[in-house]
Amino acid sequence: MLGLNSRDFKLFAIVCIMALVAPILLNPFPTDSALGQSFNAGYPALMQRFVIFGILAIGFNILFGLTGYLSFGHAAFLGMGSYAAVWMFKLLSYNVLPAIVLSVIVAGIFAVVIGYVSLRRSGIYFSILTLAFAQMSYQLAYSVFTPITNGETGLQVYNADPQILMSPGDPTSPHLFGITMNGQTQVDMGGWSFVFQNGYYLAALFLIASFYLSIRIFRSPMGLMLRAIKSNQTRMSYVGLNTKPYMLAAFVISGMYAGLAGGLLAAMDPLTGAERMFWTASGEIVVMAILGGVGTLIGPVLGAGLIKYLENIVSKINDGILHSWFSFLPDWLDNLLVTVIHPFIGKGWHLTLGLLFMAVVIFLPGGLVQGGQKIMGLFGRNKKSDAKDGAKTPAE
Amino acid sequence: MSILEVKGVNKRFGGLQALGDVNLSVQENTVHAIIGPNGAGKSTLLNVLVGKLIPDSGSVMFDGQSVLGRKPHEIAQMGISRVFQTPEIFSDLSVMENVIIPCFAKRDGAFRMHGIESVASEAGITEQAEKMLDEVNMLDKRHMTASSLSRGDKRRLEMAMCLVQEPRLLLLDEPTAGMARADTENTIQLLKDIRKQRGITMAIIEHDMNVVFSLAERITVLAQGTPLVEDTPDKIKDHPKVREAYLGEAQV
């Protein structure tokens, strides 16, 4: 269906449903309960991050997952996309459509230039070149290009901006033809309250479209060529194929995905700064892909979700919350546990992430997807034919 | 008619004259072997033919067009395929995918942006690849990952990848190097079959005299970067210069 084989269609359908009902799924605990306060992730600001960074990771995976070329500067395209989008808000109006379109185009143009130069080398040298470009972009945005980027302060929309397409009745925040991004519907059911936000749904639709396109690319002749490049470049050229344009195409597509993600970030919150291009942001994308499962279709989305979840949920937990959880224990044990756990929560969430990352790389080199497959394997021994199918098409 | 014409090719690596004034002409529809002791310049010559090395002087014409200065993929698109000493295949991909890729390269050229339609929907290509795999008796292995094949099957697969493109000239770089006796015999048989069924022009670089004399129709002997003689296998066997330079050590 939709030009996908049945396995891919199933996966695609699951992603669609998950994205659409996420506001309900991610709120498993009653809103006012202790668990709900700590672990519920179904609030718009976080869900937006799930899908936007999901798009970013999907795009990154088209480059890294298929060709094995590790770009260490992908955040640069994200940042450029954000700047482009905010400029559209400043010049035209708060309508997100031109902003998102331009963010994709700008990222694409920069990807052509950066890709053309970086792809002259492979392996570690390619990674270093992309890193250098990204850091250069960051430094330029931070200082030299202040008139365009507003430097340290960050770029935002001011009352004095032209906004030539703005008519008097228009909303004064990002909107899609009048539907404001921060507009939301709240549904209260018993102890639960679910928030359905317009902005989240716009981003989710883009995620679904991005994911669909990525499946098509994975299964296309071009996807096959990209996997062949990862496998053996010598044979590629002796078969009569020019690897360079294939690589550049993958790099640009991947950069445009990042630009889209940047544009969406700005559409959710119309301001941006140079820190979006910083090298740690690029590193985070790599971690997302590896954590989820490089070269698999769904892995990078899972990785992006997990990292954003940890970032927002684990970092929220503090000693006070821990004490309330352990209050049923004797005081000395309560204090001991809190002392032990303390470094891993709040500001220490990176430590949790780091340990998790190490565990995944050591025990599950195929990422969360491999973990999922192992669990499925334990439960569904009778589904052996399925497992064989999986071995044939490694890129699930 | 000669399909490959090498004229006055010279190549120096620093102080070493790897190729000195090499003239060679491969006739269409023959199997031409290039032999010579270690360091005679066989591999250098092959690398010149496929565009990996550019000679200091001389010309290499394939079918009336110069190959010098062209990139390996351009030369491959002209109709020259190469089989390597150690099989160069796409180890991470399935056997079927290994053969599908050259089919696309033949049909669509060096690059085509086809990122939307699925590989599975290309019925013509799939059929072509399956036919080829059937011809080399590997159809039952089409879902296997190429890296899990035996050495002999890898060679067979590489051959299939070259043949499916219907090349005008097939270059073979020591196709049986490091192979067990049985694998060598199999490879000879495979090459003989290909020769018989497809009438493909081949140029073989080989150490193993058994392979050379069971396949070649013409032989060029290289020594110290220069062609010593070129003749039919029978004449080469008895040629005094060749015996002196080469066969003297290895009695045939």
XYZ file of C-alpha atoms in Angstrom:
648
model
C 0.000 0.000 0.000
C 1.149 3.572 -0.746
C 3.982 2.000 -2.703
C 5.316 0.240 0.393
C 5.629 -3.476 1.003
C 3.475 -4.884 3.787
C 6.184 -4.835 6.480
C 7.106 -1.227 5.764
C 3.467 -0.247 5.587
C 2.849 -1.783 8.997
C 5.755 0.166 10.450
C 4.566 3.350 8.780
C 1.023 2.856 10.084
C 2.346 2.360 13.625
C 4.384 5.567 13.401
C 1.341 7.479 12.084
C -0.885 6.269 14.903
C 1.745 6.863 17.576
C 2.353 10.395 16.325
C -1.348 11.209 16.227
C -2.307 9.812 19.632
C 0.943 10.766 21.387
C -0.787 13.360 23.602
C -2.800 10.477 25.112
C -0.125 7.752 25.057
C 2.502 9.898 26.724
C 0.202 10.751 29.637
C -0.226 7.337 31.235
C -0.484 8.673 34.797
C -3.167 10.968 36.251
C -2.038 14.561 35.970
C -1.884 15.352 39.675
C -0.359 12.056 40.830
C 3.287 11.922 41.872
C 4.149 9.683 38.913
C 2.266 11.924 36.544
C 4.128 14.982 37.761
C 7.427 13.234 37.156
C 7.026 10.931 34.190
C 4.213 12.223 32.004
C 5.705 13.470 28.753
C 2.495 14.384 26.980
C 2.850 18.126 27.213
C 3.167 20.135 23.978
C 6.651 21.609 24.470
C 8.205 18.175 24.931
C 6.144 16.399 22.282
C 7.173 19.042 19.753
C 10.788 18.212 20.558
C 10.149 14.491 20.090
C 8.846 14.910 16.568
C 11.159 17.725 15.459
C 14.302 15.942 16.619
C 12.785 12.780 15.161
C 12.759 14.496 11.752
C 16.340 15.596 12.281
C 17.413 12.056 13.165
C 15.563 10.531 10.195
C 17.437 12.859 7.872
C 20.761 12.215 9.561
C 20.170 8.498 9.164
C 19.771 8.837 5.390
C 23.373 9.992 5.312
C 24.988 8.061 8.167
C 22.790 4.983 8.161
C 22.931 4.321 4.443
C 26.370 5.544 3.377
C 28.281 5.277 6.653
C 29.575 8.846 6.274
C 29.481 10.340 9.759
C 28.647 14.037 9.583
C 29.686 15.742 12.766
C 28.236 19.093 11.814
C 24.601 18.446 11.152
C 23.384 20.940 13.715
C 24.663 23.710 11.417
C 21.821 22.977 8.998
C 19.340 22.965 11.842
C 20.556 26.398 12.923
C 20.488 27.784 9.387
C 16.934 26.538 8.988
C 15.908 28.319 12.179
C 17.536 31.594 11.137
C 15.870 31.428 7.719
C 12.477 30.827 9.298
C 12.754 33.668 11.798
C 13.795 36.006 8.985
C 10.648 35.090 7.104
C 8.640 35.965 10.214
C 10.448 39.299 10.398
C 10.098 40.192 6.735
C 6.806 38.667 5.598
C 4.441 37.618 8.337
C 3.978 35.033 11.066
C 2.670 32.503 8.563
C 4.833 29.390 9.033
C 4.504 28.057 5.490
C 6.984 30.399 3.733
C 9.238 30.137 6.781
C 9.428 26.359 6.638
C 9.848 26.327 2.859
C 12.722 28.800 3.020
C 14.395 26.978 5.909
C 14.520 23.806 3.816
C 15.858 25.676 0.771
C 18.542 27.559 2.711
C 19.745 24.401 4.437
C 19.782 22.667 1.058
C 21.936 25.351 -0.544
C 24.441 25.310 2.306
C 24.467 21.508 2.197
C 25.443 21.589 -1.474
C 28.443 23.812 -0.707
C 29.561 22.101 2.501
C 28.894 18.661 1.061
C 30.805 19.369 -2.137
C 33.909 20.269 -0.165
C 33.609 17.737 2.672
C 32.863 14.782 0.406
C 36.272 15.085 -1.203
C 37.418 13.052 1.782
C 35.951 10.053 3.535
C 36.102 8.505 6.996
C 37.455 10.560 9.853
C 38.570 13.367 7.513
C 35.026 13.823 6.275
C 33.775 14.006 9.858
C 36.421 16.585 10.771
C 35.605 18.701 7.719
C 31.902 18.769 8.558
C 32.743 19.573 12.170
C 34.974 22.426 11.024
C 32.229 23.841 8.808
C 29.690 23.642 11.602
C 31.969 25.344 14.116
C 32.758 28.006 11.547
C 29.043 28.581 11.030
C 28.563 28.807 14.772
C 31.366 31.329 15.223
C 30.211 33.411 12.265
C 26.638 33.452 13.516
C 27.877 34.374 16.960
C 30.073 37.290 15.927
C 30.787 38.306 12.341
C 27.287 37.971 10.962
C 25.643 39.812 13.842
C 23.530 41.988 11.493
C 21.915 38.795 10.163
C 21.925 36.619 13.256
C 21.731 39.229 16.037
C 24.748 37.500 17.592
C 24.668 36.686 21.271
C 21.144 37.974 21.841
C 19.654 35.652 19.284
C 17.317 36.431 16.436
C 13.717 37.321 17.224
C 10.815 39.297 15.839
C 10.442 42.945 16.928
C 7.489 45.314 16.554
C 9.522 47.490 14.206
C 10.083 44.625 11.713
C 8.525 45.141 8.262
C 6.290 42.017 8.158
C 4.973 43.262 4.819
C 2.302 40.571 4.405
C 0.878 41.116 7.871
C -2.695 42.394 7.890
C -4.206 44.013 11.006
C -6.310 41.038 12.150
C -3.524 38.432 11.902
C -2.327 36.559 14.980
C 0.866 37.936 16.516
C 2.484 34.524 16.908
C 3.364 31.862 14.315
C 0.293 30.486 12.577
C -0.728 28.545 9.505
C -3.304 30.663 7.674
C -4.839 31.790 10.956
C -4.421 28.567 12.970
C -1.987 29.583 15.675
C 0.778 27.148 16.573
C 0.353 27.633 20.309
C -3.406 27.263 20.145
C -4.554 24.120 21.947
C -7.533 22.097 23.042
C -7.522 20.631 26.511
C -9.644 17.586 27.272
C -10.143 16.619 30.905
C -11.135 13.036 31.649
C -11.235 11.955 35.262
C -7.824 12.629 36.714
C -6.253 12.947 33.286
C -5.998 16.018 31.149
C -4.845 15.741 27.560
C -3.561 18.723 25.592
C -3.897 18.703 21.800
C -1.787 21.520 20.406
C -1.942 22.797 16.821
C 1.820 23.261 16.604
C 2.465 19.716 17.728
C 0.131 18.353 15.081
C 1.748 20.397 12.317
C 5.163 19.043 13.341
C 3.730 15.529 13.628
C 2.384 15.719 10.076
C 5.834 16.744 8.891
C 7.316 13.824 10.826
C 4.921 11.416 9.131
C 5.740 12.820 5.701
C 9.465 12.748 6.441
C 9.283 9.190 7.662
C 7.335 8.116 4.579
C 9.868 9.751 2.266
C 12.709 8.100 4.142
C 11.154 4.630 3.688
C 10.810 5.320 -0.032
C 14.440 6.400 -0.261
C 15.645 3.352 1.699
C 13.846 0.999 -0.671
C 14.713 2.851 -3.894
C 17.564 2.174 -6.317
C 19.257 5.239 -4.868
C 19.020 3.795 -1.355
C 20.599 0.618 -2.697
C 23.425 2.608 -4.297
C 24.056 4.424 -1.025
C 24.293 1.140 0.859
C 26.625 -0.112 -1.864
C 28.863 2.922 -1.311
C 29.085 1.991 2.366
C 29.980 -1.551 1.383
C 32.571 -1.156 -1.391
C 33.428 2.061 -3.223
C 36.013 0.376 -5.451
C 33.445 -1.985 -6.900
C 31.016 0.906 -7.263
C 33.307 2.733 -9.662
C 34.386 -0.407 -11.532
C 30.721 -1.206 -12.110
C 30.477 2.193 -13.795
C 28.804 4.233 -11.077
C 29.935 7.677 -10.031
C 29.815 7.705 -6.234
C 30.208 11.476 -5.847
C 26.770 12.673 -7.021
C 25.100 9.888 -5.033
C 26.930 10.972 -1.897
C 26.171 14.626 -2.505
C 22.490 13.865 -3.054
C 22.356 11.958 0.241
C 24.170 14.775 2.033
C 21.855 17.456 0.654
C 18.668 15.505 1.381
C 19.919 14.929 4.881
C 20.782 18.628 5.275
C 17.308 19.596 4.063
C 15.717 17.359 6.699
C 17.803 19.211 9.291
C 16.705 22.535 7.802
C 13.078 21.439 8.065
C 13.610 20.553 11.704
C 15.187 23.979 12.284
C 12.300 25.717 10.556
C 9.803 23.830 12.698
C 11.664 24.701 15.889
C 11.354 28.374 14.929
C 7.698 27.892 13.994
C 6.959 26.567 17.475
C 8.843 29.399 19.151
C 9.871 32.289 16.873
C 13.375 32.918 18.144
C 16.728 31.291 17.630
C 20.379 31.627 18.558
C 23.801 30.455 17.474
C 23.935 27.763 20.161
C 21.715 25.575 17.987
C 24.749 25.130 15.731
C 27.241 24.345 18.496
C 29.183 21.122 18.125
C 27.532 19.494 21.122
C 24.238 19.822 19.280
C 25.776 17.969 16.324
C 27.122 15.335 18.676
C 23.658 14.858 20.145
C 22.325 13.943 16.689
C 25.008 11.262 16.341
C 24.118 9.888 19.758
C 20.420 9.798 18.815
C 21.124 7.740 15.699
C 23.461 5.286 17.425
C 21.245 4.914 20.485
C 18.217 4.099 18.354
C 19.918 1.948 15.734
C 21.936 3.235 12.808
C 20.651 2.286 9.381
C 17.256 1.141 10.638
C 14.179 3.088 9.645
C 12.626 3.640 13.050
C 15.743 3.577 15.247
C 16.807 7.217 14.964
C 13.283 8.399 15.842
C 13.339 6.225 18.961
C 16.801 7.504 19.822
C 15.705 11.118 19.439
C 12.650 10.459 21.602
C 14.641 8.744 24.331
C 17.229 11.518 24.550
C 14.627 14.265 24.663
C 12.689 12.295 27.271
C 15.734 11.881 29.499
C 16.716 15.495 28.974
C 13.324 16.763 30.079
C 12.174 14.135 32.551
C 15.284 12.939 34.374
C 16.567 16.487 34.650
C 13.320 17.487 36.365
C 13.699 14.981 39.180
C 15.331 16.410 42.325
C 16.183 15.213 45.805
C 12.824 16.344 47.128
C 10.964 14.155 44.656
C 13.239 11.210 45.465
C 12.567 11.642 49.193
C 8.836 11.578 48.542
C 9.190 8.321 46.571
C 11.248 6.651 49.246
C 9.296 8.045 52.206
C 7.959 4.566 53.073
C 11.517 3.360 53.742
C 13.382 3.875 57.023
C 15.092 7.239 57.076
C 18.651 5.918 56.844
C 17.836 3.837 53.748
C 15.917 6.723 52.216
C 18.903 9.034 52.689
C 21.326 6.429 51.378
C 19.318 5.818 48.216
C 18.923 9.517 47.570
C 22.677 10.042 47.984
C 23.415 7.210 45.560
C 20.922 8.340 42.938
C 21.613 12.049 43.326
C 24.436 12.274 40.710
C 22.213 10.712 38.032
C 19.284 13.119 38.208
C 18.646 16.810 37.734
C 21.722 18.380 36.216
C 23.327 14.954 36.250
C 21.027 13.577 33.561
C 23.967 13.511 31.152
C 25.549 10.892 33.393
C 22.458 8.720 33.020
C 22.518 9.275 29.279
C 26.222 8.472 29.092
C 25.848 5.198 30.987
C 22.852 4.246 28.883
C 24.780 5.061 25.708
C 27.725 2.932 26.800
C 25.450 0.060 27.700
C 23.716 0.226 24.322
C 26.950 0.431 22.332
C 28.473 -2.494 24.236
C 25.494 -4.819 24.555
C 23.245 -3.725 21.687
C 25.401 -2.423 18.835
C 22.226 -2.363 16.739
C 20.681 0.137 19.161
C 17.203 0.084 20.665
C 15.863 -1.585 17.515
C 18.126 -4.562 18.114
C 16.963 -4.603 21.733
C 13.379 -4.635 20.531
C 14.106 -7.466 18.117
C 15.723 -9.509 20.898
C 12.685 -9.047 23.140
C 10.352 -9.966 20.277
C 12.535 -12.998 19.663
C 12.119 -14.127 23.283
C 8.346 -13.851 23.157
C 7.585 -14.923 19.617
C 9.580 -18.082 18.929
C 6.776 -19.335 16.702
C 7.309 -16.352 14.404
C 10.519 -17.738 12.975
C 9.643 -16.923 9.392
C 9.389 -13.258 10.332
C 12.856 -13.293 11.826
C 14.238 -14.736 8.597
C 12.636 -11.936 6.629
C 14.329 -9.495 8.956
C 17.729 -10.996 8.199
C 17.169 -10.560 4.489
C 16.326 -6.893 4.661
C 18.581 -5.506 7.353
C 17.202 -1.996 7.074
C 13.953 -2.207 8.957
C 39.938 -6.329 -35.378
C 41.777 -4.996 -32.378
C 39.577 -3.728 -29.580
C 42.325 -2.533 -27.256
C 45.397 -0.805 -28.609
C 48.268 0.120 -26.275
C 51.022 2.161 -27.932
C 54.367 3.245 -26.504
C 53.212 3.387 -22.885
C 55.819 4.449 -20.318
C 55.412 4.680 -16.560
C 58.073 5.508 -14.006
C 57.795 5.298 -10.235
C 60.705 7.437 -9.081
C 63.802 5.637 -10.324
C 61.942 2.490 -11.351
C 60.867 2.096 -14.948
C 57.690 0.065 -14.352
C 56.575 0.121 -17.980
C 58.939 0.887 -20.851
C 57.531 1.404 -24.311
C 54.758 -1.160 -24.040
C 52.883 -1.988 -27.241
C 49.989 -4.374 -27.009
C 47.008 -5.135 -29.156
C 44.098 -7.248 -27.968
C 42.027 -8.651 -30.828
C 38.264 -8.753 -30.518
C 36.842 -12.110 -29.532
C 40.049 -13.658 -28.210
C 41.445 -14.511 -24.809
C 44.709 -12.671 -24.432
C 47.003 -13.533 -21.544
C 49.693 -11.264 -20.199
C 52.341 -13.188 -18.302
C 55.706 -12.392 -16.843
C 57.798 -12.863 -13.731
C 57.183 -10.871 -10.560
C 57.776 -7.179 -11.051
C 57.407 -7.396 -14.815
C 54.811 -4.619 -14.766
C 51.659 -6.681 -15.310
C 49.617 -5.054 -12.615
C 50.859 -1.582 -13.507
C 49.713 -2.192 -17.075
C 46.302 -3.336 -15.868
C 45.938 -0.267 -13.672
C 46.723 1.919 -16.677
C 44.014 0.162 -18.680
C 41.314 0.824 -16.075
C 42.213 4.447 -15.435
C 43.700 3.958 -11.985
C 47.155 5.056 -13.177
C 47.971 7.604 -15.838
C 51.069 6.731 -17.897
C 53.860 9.261 -18.443
C 53.592 8.873 -22.201
C 51.931 6.727 -24.825
C 48.329 6.044 -25.739
C 45.667 3.513 -24.789
C 42.753 3.276 -27.210
C 39.664 1.208 -26.527
C 37.433 0.746 -29.537
C 38.860 3.867 -31.164
C 38.543 6.077 -28.052
C 41.316 7.057 -25.689
C 40.911 5.843 -22.112
C 43.685 8.008 -20.713
C 42.606 10.601 -18.168
C 39.189 9.034 -17.768
C 37.927 8.014 -14.345
C 37.414 4.306 -13.556
C 33.609 4.640 -13.708
C 33.796 6.284 -17.139
C 35.998 3.502 -18.457
C 33.618 0.943 -16.993
C 30.736 2.680 -18.785
C 32.703 2.366 -22.049
C 32.462 -1.410 -21.688
C 35.562 -2.548 -19.792
C 34.881 -4.700 -16.726
C 37.462 -5.837 -14.230
C 37.750 -8.882 -12.013
C 40.114 -8.403 -9.099
C 42.701 -10.620 -7.465
C 40.591 -10.702 -4.307
C 36.954 -10.521 -5.347
C 35.598 -6.981 -4.955
C 31.926 -7.434 -4.137
C 29.394 -5.624 -1.956
C 29.921 -7.838 1.091
C 27.161 -6.302 3.217
C 24.494 -6.681 0.554
C 22.629 -9.757 -0.610
C 23.820 -11.746 -3.612
C 20.808 -10.545 -5.570
C 21.493 -6.888 -4.741
C 25.099 -7.382 -5.830
C 23.914 -8.260 -9.315
C 21.094 -5.714 -9.412
C 23.508 -2.792 -8.938
C 25.490 -3.411 -12.158
C 22.160 -3.834 -13.984
C 21.142 -0.336 -12.893
C 24.572 1.017 -13.813
C 24.226 -0.460 -17.300
C 20.704 0.880 -17.829
C 20.831 4.266 -16.094
C 24.452 5.312 -16.504
C 26.895 6.584 -13.906
C 24.294 8.506 -11.896
C 20.564 8.829 -11.821
C 18.420 10.381 -9.139
C 15.858 7.648 -8.563
C 14.978 7.921 -4.919
C 11.247 7.273 -4.947
C 10.268 4.174 -6.932
C 11.214 0.929 -5.178
C 13.831 -1.564 -6.346
C 11.241 -4.329 -6.107
C 9.071 -2.591 -8.705
C 11.832 -2.767 -11.356
C 10.688 -6.061 -12.852
C 13.011 -5.920 -15.863
C 16.115 -5.442 -13.726
C 15.154 -8.162 -11.250
C 14.515 -10.601 -14.063
C 17.842 -9.789 -15.708
C 19.700 -10.323 -12.431
C 17.938 -13.608 -11.729
C 18.777 -14.882 -15.194
C 22.420 -14.034 -14.656
C 22.524 -15.751 -11.259
C 20.920 -18.790 -12.805
C 23.612 -18.864 -15.458
C 26.371 -19.039 -12.830
C 24.357 -21.516 -10.709
C 23.838 -19.174 -7.792
C 20.120 -18.511 -7.981
C 19.459 -20.545 -4.834
C 21.885 -18.297 -2.921
C 20.302 -15.004 -3.979
C 19.099 -14.044 -0.488
C 22.416 -14.800 1.211
C 24.645 -11.961 2.368
C 27.595 -11.824 0.002
C 30.167 -11.895 2.810
C 28.980 -15.354 3.867
C 29.802 -16.926 0.488
C 32.774 -19.239 -0.025
C 35.826 -17.890 -1.831
C 34.884 -19.675 -5.030
C 31.319 -18.355 -4.913
C 32.568 -14.832 -4.320
C 34.651 -15.108 -7.485
C 31.596 -16.484 -9.304
C 29.461 -13.619 -8.023
C 32.024 -11.035 -9.088
C 32.115 -12.614 -12.515
C 28.315 -12.467 -12.702
C 28.388 -8.779 -11.736
C 30.763 -8.106 -14.626
C 29.004 -10.295 -17.171
C 25.520 -8.958 -16.523
C 26.754 -5.674 -17.977
C 27.736 -7.453 -21.205
C 31.173 -5.813 -21.307
C 33.131 -5.523 -24.548
C 36.318 -6.426 -22.695
C 36.762 -8.355 -19.464
C 40.016 -7.792 -17.574
C 41.001 -10.511 -15.135
C 43.728 -9.857 -12.580
C 45.094 -13.212 -11.422
C 41.634 -14.732 -11.091
C 42.946 -17.878 -9.385
C 45.583 -16.362 -7.099
C 45.683 -18.075 -3.737
C 42.995 -20.592 -4.690
C 42.946 -24.263 -3.842
C 43.434 -26.681 -6.751
C 39.736 -27.522 -6.984
C 38.684 -23.858 -6.941
C 41.229 -23.116 -9.660
C 39.811 -25.884 -11.844
C 36.289 -24.560 -11.237
C 37.316 -21.056 -12.195
C 38.985 -22.272 -15.379
C 35.830 -24.158 -16.265
C 33.687 -21.087 -15.506
C 35.845 -18.917 -17.738
C 35.779 -21.505 -20.508
C 31.985 -21.653 -20.315
C 31.704 -17.888 -20.418
C 34.047 -17.796 -23.373
C 32.021 -20.418 -25.219
C 28.556 -19.038 -24.465
C 29.218 -15.343 -24.736
C 32.271 -14.990 -26.926
C 33.583 -12.237 -24.712
C 37.005 -10.681 -25.246
C 39.191 -11.251 -22.215
C 42.584 -10.069 -21.085
C 44.047 -12.176 -18.302
C 46.991 -11.477 -16.076
C 48.059 -14.707 -14.469
C 50.907 -16.482 -12.751
C 49.547 -19.988 -12.999
C 50.765 -21.481 -16.301
C 48.099 -24.145 -16.124
C 45.424 -21.448 -16.237
C 47.186 -19.516 -18.965
C 47.701 -22.426 -21.306
C 44.200 -23.808 -20.860
C 42.515 -20.492 -21.699
C 44.686 -18.160 -23.717
C 44.603 -17.834 -27.471
C 47.328 -15.174 -27.561
C 50.024 -14.566 -24.982
C 52.181 -11.531 -24.362
C 55.248 -12.023 -22.205
C 56.356 -9.030 -20.200
C 59.792 -8.779 -18.635
C 61.126 -5.773 -16.778
C 58.337 -3.582 -18.069
C 58.733 -4.393 -21.757
C 56.944 -6.925 -23.926
C 59.362 -9.686 -24.863
C 57.273 -11.589 -27.383
C 53.662 -11.976 -28.389
C 52.421 -15.179 -29.978
C 50.154 -18.230 -29.744
C 50.493 -20.465 -26.668
C 52.252 -23.244 -28.617
C 54.913 -20.941 -29.971
C 55.377 -19.240 -26.591
C 56.089 -22.556 -24.886
C 59.045 -23.198 -27.189
C 60.295 -19.666 -27.590
C 63.933 -19.544 -26.472
C 63.725 -15.965 -25.133
C 60.707 -16.821 -23.027
C 62.302 -19.961 -21.649
C 65.283 -17.923 -20.665
C 63.362 -15.060 -19.048
C 60.529 -16.903 -17.462
C 59.734 -20.503 -18.090
C 63.269 -21.607 -17.333
C 62.417 -21.562 -13.661
C 58.982 -23.151 -13.903
C 59.030 -26.223 -16.141
C 55.748 -26.720 -17.959
